[in-house]
PDB file of C-alpha atoms in Angstrom:
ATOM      1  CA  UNK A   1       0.000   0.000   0.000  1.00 97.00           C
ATOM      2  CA  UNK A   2       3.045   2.488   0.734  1.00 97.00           C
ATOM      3  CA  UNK A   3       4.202   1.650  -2.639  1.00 97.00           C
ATOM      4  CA  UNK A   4       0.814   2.250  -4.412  1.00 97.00           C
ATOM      5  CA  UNK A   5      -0.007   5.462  -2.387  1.00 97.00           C
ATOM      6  CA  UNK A   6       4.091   6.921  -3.200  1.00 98.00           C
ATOM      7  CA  UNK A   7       3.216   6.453  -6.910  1.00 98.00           C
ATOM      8  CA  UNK A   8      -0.051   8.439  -6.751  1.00 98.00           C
ATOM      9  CA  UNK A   9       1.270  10.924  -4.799  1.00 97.00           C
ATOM     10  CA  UNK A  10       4.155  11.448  -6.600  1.00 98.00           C
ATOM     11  CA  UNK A  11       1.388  12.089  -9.970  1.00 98.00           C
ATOM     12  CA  UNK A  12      -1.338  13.531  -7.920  1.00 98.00           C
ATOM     13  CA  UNK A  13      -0.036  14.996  -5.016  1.00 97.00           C
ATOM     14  CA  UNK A  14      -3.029  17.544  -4.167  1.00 97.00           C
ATOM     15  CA  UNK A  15      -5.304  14.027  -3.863  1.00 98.00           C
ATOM     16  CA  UNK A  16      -6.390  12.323  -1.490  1.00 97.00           C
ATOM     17  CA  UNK A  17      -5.832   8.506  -0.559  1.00 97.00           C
ATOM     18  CA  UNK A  18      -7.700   5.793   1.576  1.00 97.00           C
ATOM     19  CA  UNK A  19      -6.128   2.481   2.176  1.00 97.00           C
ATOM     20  CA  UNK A  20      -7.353  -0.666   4.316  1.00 95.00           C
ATOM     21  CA  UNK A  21      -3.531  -0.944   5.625  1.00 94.00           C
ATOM     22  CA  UNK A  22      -3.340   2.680   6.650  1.00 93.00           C
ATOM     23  CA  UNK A  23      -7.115   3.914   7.428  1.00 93.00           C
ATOM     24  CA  UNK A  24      -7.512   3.834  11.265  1.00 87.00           C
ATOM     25  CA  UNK A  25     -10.434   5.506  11.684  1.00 82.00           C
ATOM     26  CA  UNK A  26     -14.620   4.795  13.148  1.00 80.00           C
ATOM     27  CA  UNK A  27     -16.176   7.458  11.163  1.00 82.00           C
ATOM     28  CA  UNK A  28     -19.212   5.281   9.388  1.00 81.00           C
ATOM     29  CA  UNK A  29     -18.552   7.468   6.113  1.00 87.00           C
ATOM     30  CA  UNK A  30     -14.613   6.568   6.465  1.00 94.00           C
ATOM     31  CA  UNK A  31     -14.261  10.215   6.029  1.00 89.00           C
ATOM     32  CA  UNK A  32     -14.629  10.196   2.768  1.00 94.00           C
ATOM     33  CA  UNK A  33     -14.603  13.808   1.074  1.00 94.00           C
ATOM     34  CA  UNK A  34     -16.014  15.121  -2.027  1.00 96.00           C
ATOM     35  CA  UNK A  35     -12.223  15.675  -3.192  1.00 97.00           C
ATOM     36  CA  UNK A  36     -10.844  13.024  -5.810  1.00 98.00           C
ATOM     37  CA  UNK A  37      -9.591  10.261  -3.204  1.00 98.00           C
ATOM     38  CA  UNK A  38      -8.213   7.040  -4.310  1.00 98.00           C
ATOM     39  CA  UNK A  39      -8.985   4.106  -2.577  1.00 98.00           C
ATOM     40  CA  UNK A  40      -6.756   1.127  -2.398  1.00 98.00           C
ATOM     41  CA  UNK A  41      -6.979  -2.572  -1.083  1.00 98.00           C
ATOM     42  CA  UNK A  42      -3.642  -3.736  -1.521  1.00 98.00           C
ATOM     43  CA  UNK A  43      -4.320  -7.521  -1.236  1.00 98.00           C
ATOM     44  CA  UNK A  44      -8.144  -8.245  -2.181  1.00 98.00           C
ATOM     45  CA  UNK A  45      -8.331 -11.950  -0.979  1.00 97.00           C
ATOM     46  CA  UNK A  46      -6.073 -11.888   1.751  1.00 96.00           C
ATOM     47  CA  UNK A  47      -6.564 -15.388   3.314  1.00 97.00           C
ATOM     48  CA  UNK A  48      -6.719 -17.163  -0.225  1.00 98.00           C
ATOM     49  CA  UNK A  49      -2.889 -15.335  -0.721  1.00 97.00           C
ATOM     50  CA  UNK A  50      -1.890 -16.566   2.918  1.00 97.00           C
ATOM     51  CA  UNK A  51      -3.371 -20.424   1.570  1.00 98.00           C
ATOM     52  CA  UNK A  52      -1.767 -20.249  -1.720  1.00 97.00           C
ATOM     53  CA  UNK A  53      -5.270 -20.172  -3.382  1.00 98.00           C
ATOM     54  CA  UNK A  54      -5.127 -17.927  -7.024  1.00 97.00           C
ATOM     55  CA  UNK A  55      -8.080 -16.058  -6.234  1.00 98.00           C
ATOM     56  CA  UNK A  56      -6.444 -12.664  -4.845  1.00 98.00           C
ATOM     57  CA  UNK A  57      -5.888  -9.069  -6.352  1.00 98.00           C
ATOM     58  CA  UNK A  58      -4.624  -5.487  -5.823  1.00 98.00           C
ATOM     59  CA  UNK A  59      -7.541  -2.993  -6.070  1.00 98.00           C
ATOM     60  CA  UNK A  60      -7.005   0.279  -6.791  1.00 98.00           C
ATOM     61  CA  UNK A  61     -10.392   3.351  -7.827  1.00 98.00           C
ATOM     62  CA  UNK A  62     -10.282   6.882  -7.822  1.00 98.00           C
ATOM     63  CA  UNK A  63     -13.399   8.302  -6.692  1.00 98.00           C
ATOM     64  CA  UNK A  64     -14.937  11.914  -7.035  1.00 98.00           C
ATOM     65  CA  UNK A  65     -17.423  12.732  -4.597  1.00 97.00           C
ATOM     66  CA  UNK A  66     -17.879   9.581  -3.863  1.00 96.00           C
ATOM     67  CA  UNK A  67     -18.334   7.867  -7.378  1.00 97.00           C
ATOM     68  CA  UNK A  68     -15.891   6.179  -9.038  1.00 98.00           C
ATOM     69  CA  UNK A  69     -14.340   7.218 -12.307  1.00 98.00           C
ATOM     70  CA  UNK A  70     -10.898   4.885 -12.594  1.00 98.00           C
ATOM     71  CA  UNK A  71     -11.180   1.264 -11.591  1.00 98.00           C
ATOM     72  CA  UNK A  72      -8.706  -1.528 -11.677  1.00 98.00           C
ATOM     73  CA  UNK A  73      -8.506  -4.955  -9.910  1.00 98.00           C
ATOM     74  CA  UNK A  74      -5.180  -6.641 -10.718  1.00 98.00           C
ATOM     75  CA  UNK A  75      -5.161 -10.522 -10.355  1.00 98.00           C
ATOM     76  CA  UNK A  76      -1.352 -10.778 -10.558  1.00 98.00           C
ATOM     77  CA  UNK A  77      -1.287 -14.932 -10.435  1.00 97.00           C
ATOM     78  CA  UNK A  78      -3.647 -15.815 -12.900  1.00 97.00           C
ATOM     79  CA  UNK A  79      -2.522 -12.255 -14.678  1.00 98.00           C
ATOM     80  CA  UNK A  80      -6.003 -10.874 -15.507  1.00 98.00           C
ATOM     81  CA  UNK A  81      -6.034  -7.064 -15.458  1.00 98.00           C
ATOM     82  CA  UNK A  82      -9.779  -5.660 -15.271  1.00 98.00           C
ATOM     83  CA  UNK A  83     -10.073  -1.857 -16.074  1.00 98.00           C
ATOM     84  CA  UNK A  84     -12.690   0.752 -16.194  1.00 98.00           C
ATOM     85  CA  UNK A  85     -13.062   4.742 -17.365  1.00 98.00           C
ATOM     86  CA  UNK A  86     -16.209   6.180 -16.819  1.00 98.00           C
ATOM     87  CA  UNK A  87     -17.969   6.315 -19.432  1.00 98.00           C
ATOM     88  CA  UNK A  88     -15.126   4.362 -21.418  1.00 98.00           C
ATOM     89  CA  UNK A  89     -15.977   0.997 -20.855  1.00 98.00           C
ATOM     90  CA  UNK A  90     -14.174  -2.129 -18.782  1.00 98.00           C
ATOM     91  CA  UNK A  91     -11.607  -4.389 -20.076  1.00 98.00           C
ATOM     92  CA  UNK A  92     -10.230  -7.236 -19.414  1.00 98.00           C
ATOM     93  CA  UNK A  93      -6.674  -7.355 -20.592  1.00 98.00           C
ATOM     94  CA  UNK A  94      -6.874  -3.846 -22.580  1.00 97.00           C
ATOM     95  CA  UNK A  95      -8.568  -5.585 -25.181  1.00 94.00           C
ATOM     96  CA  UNK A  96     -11.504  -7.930 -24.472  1.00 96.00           C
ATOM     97  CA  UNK A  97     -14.623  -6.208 -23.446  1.00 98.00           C
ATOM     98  CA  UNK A  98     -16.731  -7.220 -20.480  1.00 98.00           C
ATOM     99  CA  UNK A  99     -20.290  -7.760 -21.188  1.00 98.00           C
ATOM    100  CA  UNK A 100     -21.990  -9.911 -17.933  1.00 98.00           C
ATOM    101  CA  UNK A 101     -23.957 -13.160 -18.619  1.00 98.00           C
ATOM    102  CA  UNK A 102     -27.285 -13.296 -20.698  1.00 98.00           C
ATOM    103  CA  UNK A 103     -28.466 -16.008 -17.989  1.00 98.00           C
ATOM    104  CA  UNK A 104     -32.498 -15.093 -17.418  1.00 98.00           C
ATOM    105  CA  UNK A 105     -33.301 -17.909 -14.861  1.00 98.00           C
ATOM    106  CA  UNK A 106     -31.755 -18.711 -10.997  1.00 97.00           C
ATOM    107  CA  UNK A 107     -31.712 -22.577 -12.206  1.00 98.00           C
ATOM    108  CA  UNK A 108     -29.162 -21.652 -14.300  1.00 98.00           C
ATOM    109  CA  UNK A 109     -27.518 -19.311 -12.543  1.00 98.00           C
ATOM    110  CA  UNK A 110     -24.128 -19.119 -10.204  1.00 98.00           C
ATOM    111  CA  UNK A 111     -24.087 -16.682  -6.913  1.00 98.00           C
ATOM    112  CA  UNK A 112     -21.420 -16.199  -5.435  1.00 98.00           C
ATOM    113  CA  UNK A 113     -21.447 -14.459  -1.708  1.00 98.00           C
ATOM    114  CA  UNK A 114     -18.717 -14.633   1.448  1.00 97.00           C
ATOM    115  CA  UNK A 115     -19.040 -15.160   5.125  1.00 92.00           C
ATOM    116  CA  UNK A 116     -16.285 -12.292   5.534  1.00 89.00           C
ATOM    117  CA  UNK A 117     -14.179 -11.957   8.908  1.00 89.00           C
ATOM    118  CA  UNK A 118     -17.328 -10.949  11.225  1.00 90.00           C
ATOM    119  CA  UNK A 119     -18.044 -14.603  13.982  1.00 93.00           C
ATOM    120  CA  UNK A 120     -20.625 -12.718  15.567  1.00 94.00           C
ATOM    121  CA  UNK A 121     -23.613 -15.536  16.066  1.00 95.00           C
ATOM    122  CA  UNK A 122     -26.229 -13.108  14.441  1.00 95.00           C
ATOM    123  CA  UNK A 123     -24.169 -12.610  12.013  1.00 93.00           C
ATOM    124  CA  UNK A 124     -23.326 -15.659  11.294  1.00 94.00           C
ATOM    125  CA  UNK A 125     -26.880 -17.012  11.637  1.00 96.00           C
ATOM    126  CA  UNK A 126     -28.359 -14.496   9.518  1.00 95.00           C
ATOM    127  CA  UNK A 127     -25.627 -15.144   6.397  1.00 95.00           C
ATOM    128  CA  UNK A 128     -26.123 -18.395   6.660  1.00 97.00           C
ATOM    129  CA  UNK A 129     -29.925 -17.906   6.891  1.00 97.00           C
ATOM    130  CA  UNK A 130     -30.180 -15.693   3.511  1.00 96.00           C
ATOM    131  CA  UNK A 131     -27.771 -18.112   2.120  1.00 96.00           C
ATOM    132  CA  UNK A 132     -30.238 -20.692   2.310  1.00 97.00           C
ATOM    133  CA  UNK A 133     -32.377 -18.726   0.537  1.00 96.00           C
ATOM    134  CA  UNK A 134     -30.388 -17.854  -2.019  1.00 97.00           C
ATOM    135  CA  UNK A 135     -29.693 -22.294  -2.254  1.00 97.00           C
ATOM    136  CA  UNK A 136     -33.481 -23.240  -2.127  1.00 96.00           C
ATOM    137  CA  UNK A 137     -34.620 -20.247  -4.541  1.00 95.00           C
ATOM    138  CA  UNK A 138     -33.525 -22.584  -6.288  1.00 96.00           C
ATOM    139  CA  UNK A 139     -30.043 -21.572  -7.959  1.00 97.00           C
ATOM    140  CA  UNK A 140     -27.878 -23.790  -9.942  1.00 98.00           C
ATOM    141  CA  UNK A 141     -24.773 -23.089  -7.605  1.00 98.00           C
ATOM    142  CA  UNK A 142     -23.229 -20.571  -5.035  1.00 98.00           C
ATOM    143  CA  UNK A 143     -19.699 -19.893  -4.393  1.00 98.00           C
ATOM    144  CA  UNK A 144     -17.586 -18.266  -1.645  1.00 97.00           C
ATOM    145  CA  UNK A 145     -14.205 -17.777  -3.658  1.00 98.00           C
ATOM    146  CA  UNK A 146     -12.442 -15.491  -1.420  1.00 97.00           C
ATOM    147  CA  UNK A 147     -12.196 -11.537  -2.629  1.00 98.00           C
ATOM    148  CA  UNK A 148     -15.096  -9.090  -2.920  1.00 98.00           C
ATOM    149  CA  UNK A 149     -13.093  -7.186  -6.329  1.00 98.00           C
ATOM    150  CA  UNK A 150     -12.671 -10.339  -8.330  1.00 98.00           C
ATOM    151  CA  UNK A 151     -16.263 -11.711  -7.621  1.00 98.00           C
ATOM    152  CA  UNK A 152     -17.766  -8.404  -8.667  1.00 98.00           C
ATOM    153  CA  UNK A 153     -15.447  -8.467 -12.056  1.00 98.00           C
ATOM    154  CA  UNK A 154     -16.449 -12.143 -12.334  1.00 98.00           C
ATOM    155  CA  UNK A 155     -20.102 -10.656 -12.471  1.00 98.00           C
ATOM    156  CA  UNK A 156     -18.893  -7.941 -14.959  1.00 98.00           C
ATOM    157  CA  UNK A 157     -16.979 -11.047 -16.984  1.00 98.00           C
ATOM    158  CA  UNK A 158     -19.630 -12.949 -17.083  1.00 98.00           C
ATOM    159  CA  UNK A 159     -18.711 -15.946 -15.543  1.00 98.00           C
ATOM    160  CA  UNK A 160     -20.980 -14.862 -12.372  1.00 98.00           C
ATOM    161  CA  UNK A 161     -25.098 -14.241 -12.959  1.00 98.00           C
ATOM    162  CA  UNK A 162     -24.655 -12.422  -9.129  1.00 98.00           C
ATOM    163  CA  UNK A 163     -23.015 -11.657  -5.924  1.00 98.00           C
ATOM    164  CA  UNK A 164     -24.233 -10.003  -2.798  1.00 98.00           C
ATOM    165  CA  UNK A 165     -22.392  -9.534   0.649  1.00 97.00           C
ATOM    166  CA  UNK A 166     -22.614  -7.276   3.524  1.00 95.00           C
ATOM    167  CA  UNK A 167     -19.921  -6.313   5.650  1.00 93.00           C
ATOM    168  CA  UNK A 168     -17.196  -5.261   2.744  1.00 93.00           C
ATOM    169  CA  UNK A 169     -15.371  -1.463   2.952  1.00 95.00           C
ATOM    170  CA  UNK A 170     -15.051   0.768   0.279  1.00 97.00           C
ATOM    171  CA  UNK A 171     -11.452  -0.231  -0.494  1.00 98.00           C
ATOM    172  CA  UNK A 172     -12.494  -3.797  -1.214  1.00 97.00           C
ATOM    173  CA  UNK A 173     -15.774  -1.939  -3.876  1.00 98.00           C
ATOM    174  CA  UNK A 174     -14.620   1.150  -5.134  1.00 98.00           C
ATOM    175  CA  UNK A 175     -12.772  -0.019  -8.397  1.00 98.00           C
ATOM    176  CA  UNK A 176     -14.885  -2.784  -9.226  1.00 98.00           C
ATOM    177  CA  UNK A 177     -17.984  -1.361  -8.898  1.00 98.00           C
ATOM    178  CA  UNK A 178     -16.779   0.579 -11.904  1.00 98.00           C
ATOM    179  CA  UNK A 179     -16.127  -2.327 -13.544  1.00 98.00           C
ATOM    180  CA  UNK A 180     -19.031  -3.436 -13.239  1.00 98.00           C
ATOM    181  CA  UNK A 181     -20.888  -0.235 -14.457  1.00 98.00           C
ATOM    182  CA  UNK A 182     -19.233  -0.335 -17.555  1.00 98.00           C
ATOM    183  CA  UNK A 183     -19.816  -3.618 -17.901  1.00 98.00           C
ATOM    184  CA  UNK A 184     -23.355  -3.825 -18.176  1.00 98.00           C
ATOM    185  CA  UNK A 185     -24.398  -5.263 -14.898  1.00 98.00           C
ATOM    186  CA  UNK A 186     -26.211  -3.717 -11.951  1.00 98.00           C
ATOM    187  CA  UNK A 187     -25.132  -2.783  -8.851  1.00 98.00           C
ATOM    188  CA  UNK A 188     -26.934  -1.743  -5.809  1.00 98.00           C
ATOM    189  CA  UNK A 189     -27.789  -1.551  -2.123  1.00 97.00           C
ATOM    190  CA  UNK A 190     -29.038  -5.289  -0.914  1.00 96.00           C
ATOM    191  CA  UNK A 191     -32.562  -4.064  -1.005  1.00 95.00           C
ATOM    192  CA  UNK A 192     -32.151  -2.978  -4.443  1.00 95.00           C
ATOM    193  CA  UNK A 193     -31.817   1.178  -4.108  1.00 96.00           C
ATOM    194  CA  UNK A 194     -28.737   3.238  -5.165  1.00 97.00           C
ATOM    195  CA  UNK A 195     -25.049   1.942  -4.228  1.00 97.00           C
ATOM    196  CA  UNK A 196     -23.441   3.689  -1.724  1.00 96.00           C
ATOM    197  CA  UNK A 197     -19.659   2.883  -1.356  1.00 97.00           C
ATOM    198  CA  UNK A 198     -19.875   3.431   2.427  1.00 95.00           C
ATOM    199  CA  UNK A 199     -23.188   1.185   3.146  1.00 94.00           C
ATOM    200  CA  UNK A 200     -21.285  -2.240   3.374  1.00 95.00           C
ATOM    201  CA  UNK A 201     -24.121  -4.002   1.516  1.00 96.00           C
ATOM    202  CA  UNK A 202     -23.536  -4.789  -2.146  1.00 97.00           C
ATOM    203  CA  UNK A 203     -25.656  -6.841  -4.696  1.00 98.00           C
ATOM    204  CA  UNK A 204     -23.943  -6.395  -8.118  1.00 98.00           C
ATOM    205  CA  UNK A 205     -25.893  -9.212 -11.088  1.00 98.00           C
ATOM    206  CA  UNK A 206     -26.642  -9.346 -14.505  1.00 98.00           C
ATOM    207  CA  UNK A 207     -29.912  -7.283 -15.477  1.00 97.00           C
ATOM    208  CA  UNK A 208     -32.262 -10.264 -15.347  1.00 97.00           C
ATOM    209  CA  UNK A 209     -31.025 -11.801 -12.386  1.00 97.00           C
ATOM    210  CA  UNK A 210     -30.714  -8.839 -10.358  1.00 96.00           C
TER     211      UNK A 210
END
């Protein structure tokens, strides 16, 4: 994250920056500003890199009053670089454009979601609850793979019909929600209104699974 936020500064010096490694604040809104701030997860996936597991990334969006307009996730093991503009498009690679799945039904479709770090009972009860919802709906799978960035590009990719979590921080959303965007698919709150990157609820899904 020093390394990331020395680069930026170095470019943009009159920016501002918010990192998971560095932000030690309680402020709900993360003290977010209206100023262009980027926001940086270093190591998306965190446990799957400690495991030796593939599915991990560095996440880096710039955000202007509080919507994003740069986005990249950087999967540097499997080497798949997923970038947005605003307004530009996303990418995977430079070249390949990211259009999200044309699945229409849950039968055939695959959800991903996480548990995240949280072992409060009620929270654990009530994951596992709407998880069982999501299982008996029914869908054709559901997946906990590990890293909030990568399972919202895999939505964006199309290799994902959904995923929904609560608990996440704006580091771990800011660039791929972007992504996303530009993709095609929709993201919002849980209960379906506007995205906010400081709610800690995301459902991001193709337009007829969403």
């Amino acid at each position: 994250e020093k390394l990331i936020k020395d680069i930026i500064y170095e470019a943009f010096p009159d920016h501002e920056f918010l990192g998971e490694e560095t932000y030690n604040g309680t402020s709900s809104c993360y003290d977010l500003s209206d100023r262009p701030t980027w926001v940086c997860d270093p190591v998306d996936g965190t446990a799957n890199f400690l495991h030796g597991i593939p599915w991990t990334c560095v996440s880096i969006g710039l955000v202007v009053k509080k919507q994003p307009v740069v986005g990249v996730v950087y999967n540097p093991v499997q080497e798949e670089l997923f970038t947005a503009i605003k307004g530009k498009g996303a990418f995977l690679n430079g070249s390949e454009r990211l259009v999200p799945s044309e699945v229409t039904a849950m039968t055939a479709a695959c959800i991903a979601t996480e548990f995240g770090s949280n072992r409060d009972p009620e929270v654990v009860r009530r994951k596992v609850q709407v998880m069982q919802s999501v299982v008996m709906s029914p869908v054709q799978a559901v997946r906990c793979l590990g890293s909030c960035a990568l399972n919202m590009c895999s939505v964006a990719a199309g290799r994902l019909e959904g995923y929904y979590e609560w608990g996440m921080h704006p580091w771990d959303v800011a660039a791929s929600w972007l992504v996303c965007s530009e993709a095609g698919a929709i993201v919002s709150d849980l209960d379906g209104e506007a995205f906010s990157i400081t709610s800690r609820r995301t459902l991001v899904a193709n337009q007829h699974i969403h």
